[in-house]
XYZ file of C-alpha atoms in Angstrom:
718
model
C -66.480 -30.633 -38.391
C -63.443 -32.820 -38.253
C -63.969 -36.562 -38.356
C -61.346 -38.910 -37.194
C -60.781 -42.541 -38.276
C -62.315 -43.787 -35.010
C -65.559 -42.036 -35.792
C -64.933 -39.438 -32.897
C -66.212 -36.007 -34.066
C -64.673 -32.758 -32.635
C -66.230 -29.410 -33.493
C -65.427 -25.797 -32.800
C -67.947 -23.118 -33.625
C -66.896 -20.035 -35.628
C -67.352 -17.889 -32.589
C -64.670 -19.796 -30.651
C -62.215 -19.775 -33.616
C -62.643 -15.945 -33.945
C -62.289 -15.444 -30.294
C -59.063 -17.403 -30.183
C -57.708 -15.432 -33.102
C -58.451 -12.091 -31.463
C -56.662 -13.296 -28.190
C -53.735 -14.639 -30.126
C -53.346 -11.326 -32.104
C -53.683 -9.419 -28.916
C -50.863 -11.456 -27.272
C -48.711 -10.875 -30.296
C -49.306 -7.175 -30.100
C -48.519 -7.126 -26.353
C -45.217 -9.027 -27.032
C -44.276 -6.546 -29.857
C -45.248 -3.635 -27.604
C -43.073 -5.053 -24.817
C -40.132 -5.380 -27.167
C -40.563 -1.637 -28.553
C -40.956 -0.279 -24.999
C -37.647 -1.949 -23.960
C -35.652 -0.995 -26.917
C -33.358 1.254 -24.780
C -33.266 -1.100 -21.702
C -29.794 -2.455 -21.050
C -29.530 -6.188 -21.245
C -33.039 -6.626 -22.649
C -33.473 -9.664 -24.879
C -36.268 -9.378 -27.361
C -39.195 -11.977 -26.864
C -41.182 -13.982 -29.288
C -44.579 -15.605 -28.873
C -45.548 -18.751 -30.551
C -48.800 -20.763 -30.687
C -50.069 -24.219 -31.131
C -52.965 -24.990 -33.490
C -56.065 -26.881 -31.941
C -57.439 -29.987 -33.587
C -60.842 -28.669 -33.194
C -59.927 -25.380 -34.778
C -58.677 -22.014 -33.841
C -55.438 -21.076 -31.995
C -54.293 -23.044 -29.006
C -51.890 -22.473 -26.130
C -49.300 -19.684 -26.524
C -45.605 -19.736 -25.375
C -43.493 -16.598 -24.951
C -39.722 -17.050 -24.852
C -36.618 -14.962 -25.319
C -34.791 -14.949 -28.674
C -31.261 -15.840 -27.624
C -28.095 -17.301 -29.176
C -26.229 -18.934 -26.301
C -22.920 -18.994 -28.301
C -23.139 -15.333 -28.971
C -23.965 -14.677 -25.325
C -21.031 -16.763 -24.036
C -18.613 -15.113 -26.498
C -19.753 -11.614 -25.320
C -19.056 -12.700 -21.767
C -15.568 -13.904 -22.674
C -14.737 -10.799 -24.628
C -16.099 -8.691 -21.750
C -13.634 -10.382 -19.420
C -10.816 -9.869 -21.649
C -11.621 -6.208 -22.343
C -11.944 -5.447 -18.688
C -8.718 -7.245 -17.848
C -6.642 -5.412 -20.517
C -8.325 -2.053 -19.897
C -7.569 -2.152 -16.150
C -3.975 -3.317 -16.701
C -3.382 -0.552 -19.316
C -5.001 2.260 -17.228
C -3.044 1.478 -14.180
C 0.289 0.734 -16.000
C 0.042 3.994 -18.055
C -0.120 5.993 -14.783
C 3.125 4.413 -13.510
C 4.698 4.866 -17.045
C 3.863 8.614 -16.954
C 5.462 9.034 -13.661
C 8.845 7.343 -14.511
C 8.809 8.908 -17.928
C 8.085 12.502 -16.727
C 10.991 14.901 -16.831
C 9.838 16.343 -13.534
C 10.289 12.936 -11.839
C 13.392 11.809 -13.741
C 15.556 10.220 -11.072
C 18.467 9.747 -13.536
C 18.817 13.517 -13.809
C 19.102 13.811 -10.004
C 21.693 11.002 -9.948
C 23.623 12.919 -12.707
C 23.580 16.040 -10.805
C 24.912 14.365 -7.647
C 27.830 12.739 -9.369
C 28.507 15.980 -11.165
C 28.678 17.707 -7.900
C 31.131 15.182 -6.583
C 33.300 15.743 -9.666
C 33.155 19.531 -9.099
C 34.240 19.097 -5.429
C 37.191 16.970 -6.546
C 38.442 19.800 -8.680
C 39.129 21.787 -5.540
C 38.977 19.561 -2.514
C 39.432 22.351 0.044
C 36.523 24.425 -1.315
C 33.670 24.099 1.308
C 31.143 25.460 -1.104
C 31.844 22.584 -3.541
C 31.666 20.164 -0.745
C 28.268 21.566 0.436
C 26.893 21.263 -3.114
C 27.476 17.565 -2.886
C 25.491 17.290 0.259
C 22.732 19.448 -1.287
C 22.534 17.242 -4.392
C 22.457 14.236 -2.162
C 19.403 15.637 -0.457
C 17.867 16.407 -3.829
C 18.473 12.894 -5.206
C 17.094 11.096 -2.158
C 14.109 13.497 -2.068
C 13.387 12.630 -5.774
C 13.707 8.926 -5.076
C 11.551 9.210 -1.984
C 8.847 11.107 -3.873
C 8.417 8.409 -6.526
C 8.767 5.696 -3.763
C 5.997 7.281 -1.833
C 3.836 7.593 -4.861
C 4.229 3.861 -5.445
C 3.372 3.110 -1.868
C 0.204 5.146 -2.246
C -0.717 3.227 -5.403
C -0.443 0.042 -3.467
C -2.823 1.310 -0.804
C -5.153 2.457 -3.576
C -5.015 -0.885 -5.331
C -5.800 -2.732 -2.132
C -8.844 -0.522 -1.577
C -9.953 -1.172 -5.163
C -9.461 -4.853 -4.830
C -11.514 -4.987 -1.637
C -14.376 -3.117 -3.193
C -14.255 -5.316 -6.227
C -14.245 -8.469 -4.153
C -17.303 -7.120 -2.221
C -19.089 -6.406 -5.533
C -18.415 -9.870 -6.800
C -19.862 -11.480 -3.620
C -22.896 -9.199 -3.977
C -23.384 -10.223 -7.643
C -23.000 -13.989 -6.823
C -25.576 -13.672 -4.044
C -27.860 -11.884 -6.504
C -27.520 -14.534 -9.114
C -28.231 -17.292 -6.622
C -31.428 -15.376 -5.515
C -32.463 -14.955 -9.130
C -31.962 -18.550 -9.792
C -34.391 -19.434 -6.953
C -37.009 -16.850 -8.258
C -36.747 -18.286 -11.834
C -37.216 -21.810 -10.583
C -40.424 -20.760 -8.633
C -41.683 -18.724 -11.527
C -41.218 -21.490 -14.075
C -42.901 -23.997 -11.893
C -45.981 -21.863 -11.553
C -46.040 -20.871 -15.135
C -44.328 -23.466 -17.291
C -45.547 -22.100 -20.719
C -44.123 -18.483 -20.309
C -40.395 -17.823 -19.839
C -39.718 -15.397 -17.034
C -37.869 -13.071 -19.421
C -37.492 -10.161 -16.934
C -35.891 -12.391 -14.273
C -33.580 -14.038 -16.764
C -32.590 -10.665 -18.218
C -31.685 -9.433 -14.755
C -29.767 -12.659 -14.229
C -27.896 -12.301 -17.599
C -27.056 -8.750 -16.709
C -25.618 -9.813 -13.394
C -23.567 -12.580 -15.060
C -22.141 -10.067 -17.579
C -21.227 -7.737 -14.837
C -19.631 -10.704 -13.043
C -17.737 -11.607 -16.207
C -16.286 -8.020 -16.367
C -14.835 -8.633 -12.948
C -13.585 -12.261 -13.149
C -13.342 -14.919 -15.839
C -16.215 -17.230 -15.498
C -17.947 -20.182 -17.253
C -21.673 -21.045 -17.114
C -23.755 -24.156 -17.483
C -27.422 -25.077 -17.019
C -28.541 -27.027 -13.981
C -28.663 -30.772 -14.676
C -32.210 -30.790 -13.290
C -33.296 -28.501 -16.223
C -35.137 -26.271 -13.654
C -33.883 -22.990 -15.056
C -30.807 -22.583 -12.789
C -27.487 -21.315 -14.123
C -24.374 -22.728 -12.505
C -21.233 -20.554 -12.496
C -17.580 -21.313 -11.898
C -14.333 -19.567 -12.471
C -12.450 -20.608 -15.564
C -9.783 -22.235 -13.287
C -12.482 -24.575 -12.070
C -13.675 -23.225 -8.680
C -17.508 -22.992 -8.238
C -19.195 -19.716 -7.573
C -22.920 -20.596 -7.825
C -23.815 -24.223 -7.107
C -26.814 -26.297 -8.207
C -28.242 -26.628 -4.748
C -28.678 -22.887 -4.576
C -25.741 -22.222 -2.345
C -22.743 -20.093 -3.459
C -19.068 -19.481 -2.596
C -17.639 -16.181 -1.754
C -14.363 -14.591 -2.739
C -12.311 -13.020 0.081
C -8.953 -11.241 0.276
C -6.217 -12.748 2.626
C -2.885 -11.530 3.727
C 0.166 -13.732 4.249
C 3.183 -12.185 5.968
C 3.008 -8.841 4.019
C -0.174 -7.155 5.241
C -0.204 -4.983 2.101
C -0.053 -7.908 -0.358
C -3.378 -9.376 -0.710
C -4.231 -12.862 -2.153
C -7.677 -14.209 -3.092
C -9.317 -17.172 -1.564
C -12.640 -18.838 -2.210
C -14.704 -19.448 0.963
C -17.589 -22.109 0.948
C -20.888 -20.715 2.012
C -21.655 -22.232 5.515
C -18.571 -24.458 5.353
C -15.205 -23.947 7.039
C -13.283 -24.537 3.707
C -11.131 -22.182 1.851
C -9.368 -22.601 -1.454
C -6.549 -20.477 -2.819
C -7.264 -19.029 -6.339
C -4.665 -19.171 -9.043
C -4.419 -15.400 -9.564
C -2.980 -15.619 -13.028
C -6.215 -17.061 -14.345
C -8.751 -14.993 -12.484
C -9.207 -12.455 -15.407
C -11.457 -9.584 -15.541
C -10.928 -6.246 -13.749
C -9.597 -8.171 -10.665
C -7.259 -10.194 -12.822
C -6.059 -7.032 -14.384
C -5.389 -5.348 -10.999
C -3.425 -8.368 -9.809
C -1.402 -8.564 -13.019
C -0.695 -4.896 -12.807
C 0.421 -5.336 -9.212
C 2.679 -8.185 -9.840
C 4.236 -7.221 -13.155
C 4.481 -3.368 -12.784
C 3.801 -1.901 -9.265
C 5.603 -4.364 -7.055
C 8.585 -4.900 -9.467
C 9.069 -1.188 -9.978
C 9.017 -0.580 -6.234
C 11.686 -3.212 -5.566
C 13.838 -1.986 -8.597
C 13.760 1.508 -7.278
C 14.623 0.352 -3.860
C 17.466 -1.647 -5.318
C 18.873 1.380 -6.997
C 18.456 3.467 -3.773
C 20.305 0.858 -1.664
C 22.972 0.247 -4.162
C 23.843 3.809 -4.831
C 23.791 4.989 -1.186
C 25.725 1.952 0.107
C 28.348 2.316 -2.715
C 28.835 6.029 -1.910
C 28.980 5.345 1.792
C 31.497 2.521 1.309
C 33.758 4.735 -0.862
C 33.556 7.709 1.455
C 34.563 5.567 4.366
C 37.672 4.566 2.511
C 38.879 8.153 2.079
C 40.185 10.911 4.356
C 38.131 14.059 5.195
C 39.307 17.695 5.859
C 39.886 16.738 9.522
C 42.280 13.986 8.289
C 40.010 11.263 9.715
C 38.294 8.418 7.819
C 35.112 9.301 6.045
C 31.823 8.725 7.789
C 28.352 7.766 6.494
C 26.679 10.206 3.994
C 23.471 8.290 3.974
C 21.729 6.279 6.795
C 20.290 2.953 5.434
C 17.417 1.604 7.181
C 16.997 -1.746 8.853
C 13.952 -3.815 7.875
C 11.931 -5.971 10.180
C 11.107 -9.475 9.285
C 7.370 -9.995 8.726
C 5.825 -12.902 10.529
C 3.611 -15.511 8.693
C 0.234 -16.029 10.279
C 0.920 -19.732 11.251
C 3.936 -18.816 13.388
C 3.681 -20.380 16.859
C 5.700 -17.577 18.648
C 4.280 -14.201 17.506
C 6.761 -12.396 19.705
C 9.875 -13.624 18.022
C 11.850 -10.981 15.803
C 14.054 -11.132 12.911
C 15.816 -7.911 11.659
C 17.618 -7.509 8.401
C 19.926 -4.919 6.832
C 22.129 -4.602 3.762
C 25.728 -5.631 4.501
C 27.983 -2.606 4.278
C 29.853 -2.603 1.008
C 27.677 -5.364 -0.468
C 25.609 -3.099 -2.678
C 26.709 -5.147 -5.777
C 24.979 -8.067 -4.383
C 21.622 -6.543 -3.629
C 18.800 -7.789 -5.896
C 15.053 -7.116 -6.013
C 14.280 -10.448 -4.379
C 12.360 -10.883 -1.078
C 13.620 -13.674 1.223
C 11.721 -16.241 3.143
C 13.499 -17.326 6.411
C 12.515 -20.735 7.821
C 13.586 -21.773 11.384
C 14.721 -25.506 11.122
C 16.300 -26.075 14.522
C 16.773 -24.182 17.819
C 19.785 -25.163 20.111
C 20.114 -23.597 23.418
C 23.482 -22.329 24.589
C 25.492 -19.286 25.172
C 24.608 -17.921 22.796
C 21.685 -19.895 21.400
C 22.104 -21.031 17.731
C 19.677 -21.695 14.902
C 19.613 -23.805 11.823
C 17.750 -21.769 9.063
C 16.836 -21.970 5.402
C 16.694 -18.755 3.286
C 14.817 -18.819 -0.015
C 14.847 -15.998 -2.598
C 11.290 -14.998 -3.654
C 9.701 -13.062 -6.510
C 7.226 -10.271 -5.617
C 4.348 -12.785 -5.954
C 5.847 -15.116 -3.356
C 7.100 -17.774 -5.832
C 10.656 -19.001 -5.431
C 13.257 -17.544 -7.729
C 15.085 -19.981 -10.071
C 18.762 -19.701 -10.894
C 20.100 -19.838 -14.417
C 19.920 -23.631 -14.271
C 16.317 -23.743 -13.191
C 17.042 -24.553 -9.540
C 15.348 -22.892 -6.651
C 17.661 -20.228 -5.064
C 17.706 -21.397 -1.480
C 20.459 -21.782 1.059
C 20.789 -23.571 4.508
C 22.714 -21.976 7.307
C 23.720 -23.941 10.469
C 24.741 -22.762 13.924
C 23.666 -19.116 13.252
C 24.157 -17.179 16.526
C 20.795 -15.838 17.901
C 21.457 -12.951 20.016
C 21.040 -9.120 19.857
C 23.684 -7.322 18.018
C 24.882 -10.307 15.960
C 24.241 -10.196 12.317
C 24.782 -13.154 9.917
C 25.259 -12.502 6.244
C 22.913 -14.393 3.954
C 21.888 -14.223 0.324
C 21.830 -10.959 -1.809
C 24.001 -8.805 0.413
C 21.628 -9.018 3.275
C 22.519 -9.948 6.881
C 20.082 -10.965 9.524
C 19.890 -10.532 13.393
C 17.982 -13.088 15.416
C 17.608 -11.250 18.657
C 15.006 -13.490 20.273
C 17.526 -16.130 21.357
C 15.782 -19.439 22.070
C 12.343 -17.704 21.580
C 12.098 -19.096 18.060
C 9.952 -22.130 17.122
C 10.889 -24.751 14.502
C 8.959 -24.235 11.167
C 8.235 -20.569 11.971
C 8.829 -18.308 8.871
C 9.588 -14.695 8.304
C 9.535 -12.603 5.224
C 12.445 -10.205 4.566
C 11.848 -7.384 1.983
C 15.068 -5.427 1.587
C 13.989 -3.340 -1.285
C 10.153 -2.935 -1.242
C 9.767 -0.262 1.410
C 13.298 1.249 1.815
C 13.755 3.709 -1.054
C 11.954 6.568 0.786
C 13.425 5.671 4.163
C 16.998 6.470 3.344
C 18.212 9.769 4.975
C 21.138 12.059 4.360
C 22.877 12.151 7.748
C 26.070 14.068 6.895
C 25.825 17.703 7.733
C 29.333 18.930 7.729
C 30.911 19.431 4.289
C 34.290 18.888 5.963
C 33.268 15.296 6.576
C 33.260 14.505 2.792
C 36.376 12.279 2.479
C 37.779 13.171 -0.956
C 41.377 12.359 -0.202
C 43.019 8.915 -0.147
C 44.225 7.918 3.460
C 47.456 6.543 2.127
C 50.414 8.078 0.314
C 52.950 6.144 -1.702
C 56.341 7.902 -2.056
C 59.029 6.970 -4.644
C 62.467 6.858 -3.160
C 64.458 9.653 -4.840
C 67.430 7.450 -5.260
C 65.528 4.835 -7.436
C 67.545 3.927 -10.602
C 64.838 2.168 -12.553
C 61.969 3.752 -14.478
C 59.178 2.036 -12.488
C 56.508 4.542 -11.284
C 53.362 4.596 -9.400
C 50.177 4.473 -11.429
C 47.611 3.786 -8.815
C 47.010 3.139 -5.131
C 43.749 1.693 -3.815
C 42.125 1.535 -0.410
C 39.442 -1.202 0.245
C 39.277 -1.307 4.050
C 39.649 1.359 6.770
C 38.052 -0.478 9.670
C 40.033 0.263 12.908
C 40.308 -2.497 15.383
C 43.728 -2.608 17.095
C 42.677 -5.652 19.126
C 41.798 -7.532 15.928
C 38.808 -9.204 17.459
C 36.919 -8.153 14.351
C 38.049 -10.191 11.341
C 37.351 -7.100 9.135
C 40.141 -5.082 10.680
C 42.514 -3.061 8.572
C 46.082 -1.961 8.917
C 45.138 1.554 10.057
C 45.686 2.317 13.605
C 43.121 5.183 14.074
C 45.734 7.622 15.155
C 47.021 8.863 11.733
C 49.090 5.911 10.870
C 49.437 2.240 10.121
C 50.456 -0.636 12.362
C 54.110 -0.684 13.181
C 56.373 -3.557 14.321
C 54.819 -5.336 17.339
C 51.281 -3.979 16.798
C 50.070 -6.386 14.187
C 47.805 -9.469 14.885
C 49.001 -12.027 17.235
C 51.023 -14.683 15.253
C 52.277 -12.249 12.661
C 55.816 -12.685 14.020
C 56.107 -9.100 15.390
C 56.171 -7.508 12.014
C 54.001 -4.496 11.300
C 51.686 -3.723 8.356
C 53.233 -3.459 4.838
C 54.919 -0.078 4.538
C 57.526 -0.546 1.788
C 58.112 -2.351 -1.421
C 61.813 -2.989 -1.883
C 63.047 -4.498 -5.116
C 65.909 -6.854 -4.849
C 65.845 -7.519 -8.501
C 63.657 -6.366 -11.457
C 61.535 -9.471 -10.888
C 61.777 -9.796 -7.093
C 60.661 -7.632 -4.183
C 60.528 -7.615 -0.480
C 57.420 -6.296 1.499
C 58.680 -4.572 4.651
C 57.006 -2.924 7.575
C 57.725 0.653 8.790
C 60.734 -0.686 10.925
C 62.346 -2.172 7.929
C 61.443 -5.762 8.857
C 60.849 -8.096 5.936
C 57.404 -9.467 5.930
C 57.716 -11.662 2.780
C 59.643 -11.883 -0.560
C 57.961 -12.228 -3.841
C 59.859 -13.776 -6.742
C 59.293 -14.278 -10.437
C 57.384 -11.082 -10.788
C 56.144 -10.413 -14.358
C 53.281 -8.055 -13.463
C 53.560 -4.969 -11.247
C 49.791 -4.610 -10.566
C 48.423 -5.002 -7.039
C 51.881 -5.807 -5.484
C 50.398 -6.485 -2.000
C 47.811 -8.877 -3.395
C 50.686 -10.805 -5.056
C 52.483 -10.812 -1.666
C 49.403 -12.355 0.055
C 49.785 -15.362 -2.329
C 53.445 -15.901 -1.340
C 54.612 -18.589 1.058
C 55.936 -16.068 3.558
C 52.865 -14.018 4.098
C 51.897 -14.167 7.750
C 48.989 -16.590 8.420
C 47.608 -14.056 10.905
C 47.240 -11.576 8.055
C 45.472 -14.232 5.866
C 43.096 -14.878 8.839
C 41.694 -11.304 8.427
C 39.050 -10.605 5.723
C 40.853 -7.655 4.012
C 44.297 -6.892 5.542
C 45.924 -4.454 5.116
C 43.120 -2.776 3.185
C 45.216 -0.973 0.620
C 47.454 -1.958 -2.423
C 49.514 -0.311 -5.155
C 50.308 -0.828 -8.723
C 53.468 0.200 -10.718
C 54.563 0.372 -14.277
C 57.923 0.420 -15.921
C 61.026 -1.646 -14.945
C 62.442 -1.453 -11.538
C 66.033 -2.089 -10.683
C 67.608 -3.661 -7.615
C 67.558 -1.235 -4.705
C 64.518 0.696 -5.864
C 61.787 1.142 -3.149
C 58.343 2.692 -2.646
C 57.138 3.546 0.890
C 53.614 3.548 2.073
C 52.231 5.781 4.855
C 49.234 7.654 6.101
C 48.370 10.688 3.892
C 49.110 13.295 6.656
C 48.185 16.843 5.542
C 47.077 15.647 2.153
C 44.179 18.022 2.165
C 44.500 18.881 -1.540
C 44.344 15.128 -2.448
C 41.277 14.148 -4.554
C 41.959 10.540 -5.409
C 39.110 9.160 -3.324
C 36.689 11.688 -4.719
C 37.606 10.744 -8.286
C 36.784 7.079 -7.494
C 33.493 8.259 -5.873
C 32.550 10.242 -8.891
C 33.369 7.322 -11.148
C 30.948 5.047 -9.333
C 28.221 6.138 -11.829
C 30.244 4.473 -14.559
C 30.878 1.219 -12.836
C 28.725 -1.900 -13.463
C 27.894 -2.455 -9.711
C 24.226 -3.469 -9.906
C 22.767 -6.863 -10.365
C 20.468 -6.969 -13.428
C 18.337 -9.768 -12.201
C 17.848 -12.027 -9.150
C 18.746 -15.392 -10.863
C 22.456 -15.143 -10.260
C 23.363 -14.813 -13.919
C 26.271 -12.407 -13.136
C 24.834 -9.611 -15.345
C 25.428 -6.098 -13.939
C 24.766 -2.580 -14.875
C 25.372 1.004 -13.850
C 22.880 2.982 -11.781
C 21.797 4.924 -14.844
C 21.399 1.693 -16.923
C 19.370 0.169 -14.037
C 17.085 3.104 -13.887
C 16.717 3.150 -17.701
C 15.699 -0.510 -17.530
C 12.944 0.337 -15.203
C 11.566 3.107 -17.413
C 11.938 1.079 -20.717
C 10.370 -2.055 -19.057
C 7.293 -0.138 -17.848
C 7.008 1.774 -21.114
C 7.189 -1.483 -23.027
C 4.493 -2.987 -20.850
C 2.275 0.135 -21.242
C 2.682 0.069 -25.094
C 1.979 -3.638 -25.261
C -1.122 -3.153 -22.944
C -2.390 -0.283 -25.245
C -2.217 -2.637 -28.298
C -3.901 -5.493 -26.364
C -6.647 -3.127 -25.195
C -7.311 -1.990 -28.821
C -7.621 -5.624 -29.968
C -9.899 -6.491 -26.984
C -12.177 -3.524 -27.615
C -12.570 -4.676 -31.255
C -13.344 -8.255 -30.196
C -15.974 -7.032 -27.588
C -17.598 -4.682 -30.090
C -17.798 -7.584 -32.692
C -19.206 -10.008 -30.205
C -21.779 -7.336 -28.930
C -22.846 -6.739 -32.538
C -23.361 -10.515 -33.011
C -25.336 -10.791 -29.752
C -27.514 -7.688 -30.563
C -28.269 -8.963 -34.148
C -29.952 -11.938 -32.606
C -31.245 -10.772 -29.225
C -31.507 -7.068 -29.677
C -34.739 -5.230 -30.607
C -34.967 -4.003 -34.148
C -37.456 -1.163 -34.397
C -37.946 -1.816 -38.145
C -38.719 -5.456 -37.528
C -41.042 -4.767 -34.704
C -42.795 -1.955 -36.738
C -43.391 -4.593 -39.520
C -44.719 -7.057 -36.988
C -46.972 -4.357 -35.460
C -48.623 -3.763 -38.812
C -49.013 -7.566 -39.512
C -50.482 -8.301 -36.013
C -52.861 -5.331 -36.353
C -54.043 -6.845 -39.597
C -54.590 -10.229 -38.134
C -56.342 -8.671 -35.029
C -58.691 -6.753 -37.491
C -59.344 -9.964 -39.452
C -59.997 -12.042 -36.350
C -62.297 -9.212 -35.142
C -64.226 -9.181 -38.466
C -64.549 -13.026 -38.263
C -65.980 -12.440 -34.732
C -68.493 -9.952 -36.191
C -69.424 -12.447 -39.058
C -70.068 -15.134 -36.391
C -72.314 -12.652 -34.516
C -74.227 -11.791 -37.756
C -74.668 -15.518 -38.610
C -76.031 -16.102 -35.031
C -78.457 -13.219 -35.277
C -79.698 -14.564 -38.701
C -80.302 -17.997 -37.194
C -82.295 -16.476 -34.353
C -84.362 -14.461 -36.785
C -85.170 -17.542 -38.738
C -86.311 -19.412 -35.692
C -88.565 -16.524 -34.754
């Protein structure tokens, strides 16, 4: 009997006390058994039952709850996100690293064999077998590049399929968590004293799985109803307090093979772009691998393929083949179609791009966004456009001063067959005329999809132009010791009408322009055909008829004599109006004397000449490739550019390996911390089992004692 100060008396008989003790011990045994039974269940959090004592005696109400350290659980989720991110990035990057580092796929070796074949062919320019070897090695080189490029293209398709599958999985998990939230709210409302452990374990497992896919943060509902709210670490909500949720979806911009991630509100026409650099988890690792490794390597490989083939084509066109004609293309470079943005008004408008012939040194890995600013009708119509250089992820490239690389072009002719040169050695054709709409945009990708589209089109070894098309002869009567050290050809375009500003001095019939056949306004003189010294520091440039074109005085350097003449006052303005006329030059060394002369003419019957072949073979040693897209001016050889790809991917793979090892250690540590609190310890549960068995036996004995006392009382009454 317990007596309170207000004289109220509450009693509990021995039978009731014993009964409550048996029930309490039975509940403890059930909880312990439940823990032991689930020792191997993934995500199971051990449970604990506690009781309240009753004022009248005995054990009162019980409460069963999970033993959980929220801080350990949140740390495990964060480390799971980091580990999934680094593991995905490393696994994907190491595959690309193995491909580029493999000797079987070594593109540098195929490039070396090609240029070695060119060198061999120059040793005996008339040997058709040596020339055929050049074409065979060209096929092999482009086949090697095409194989690796095709592999990277397949990896992009594989990545997109994985990304779509993971997004679907994320949405399924988010839906599951929202449903479990509802179930937990209902369960706790119906049974406020027992935690729905099974439901919460299922929800925690789903949240941990979600954390492996994306980086998330969790918080409890402000209503304290058992719900868990989830949002991305960048702030966007996934599971909301009202029970609704937001779904992730993949979206394509102009490039249908480049997916971006958006958040779509459930039941609302609202979409949000997600900052992909902060998404984390497996999906973040995939996106990071795509932007840092896959897309950049595709473009860098495409840059090498375009640069080497354009450079070789250009050099071959500046030589003379075995038929004594100018060299033709060895490789056919593809055009690339401008990709339309989804918001374009006129879906039928077309923009086509190509690499400007001879501009391989300007080609970078950049994509280009073309924006239509104004359309003016006319014959032909003209456009005002803006061209911006983009990184693989769509951001604008900055120059070395931190400014956006973008350029405006006005009065661009919009008609079929007319190409306008823009940034990065690229030229564009706007064939739709007035069919463009202001603010329409197009994406030009010169290097992404072109490496495996370049074909070797030369089939005749005779077409390989190893000879130079000009010959410089020294007058046998020269008295000075000046001698020819080099002659160069930079332009062989034949256009005797001179409507094309790129026309050269070659007439296309085995000669150069003579008197009266030069551009209108040149005063009737022909192309430069003779250097005649009137003094050791003065010379005249004459045409093939002996007419003086100009006189150069004060000469201190005998290099590039025609280039010096172009800067003189007498050089015809009609020549200067052309881009590269006459398209050849020569350099001397020594000291000339008055009356010395050197004549320039077509290299007729110069079949044993190998000067152009030597220049072509030396292309592999020239710094002709842009190292980056920022306009820094840094350049590299073809081999150095490829080595940069291999070393960059290798460095990223090595760094990712180290990061993965660190992430594995962190996840293991946080998992151990979480398990030390929430995991089932068989030793601890075995000890509890013995203790609860003893309390059960004691309570049962007390119940038996109560029964004996009750029987004794009944016997006395009788």
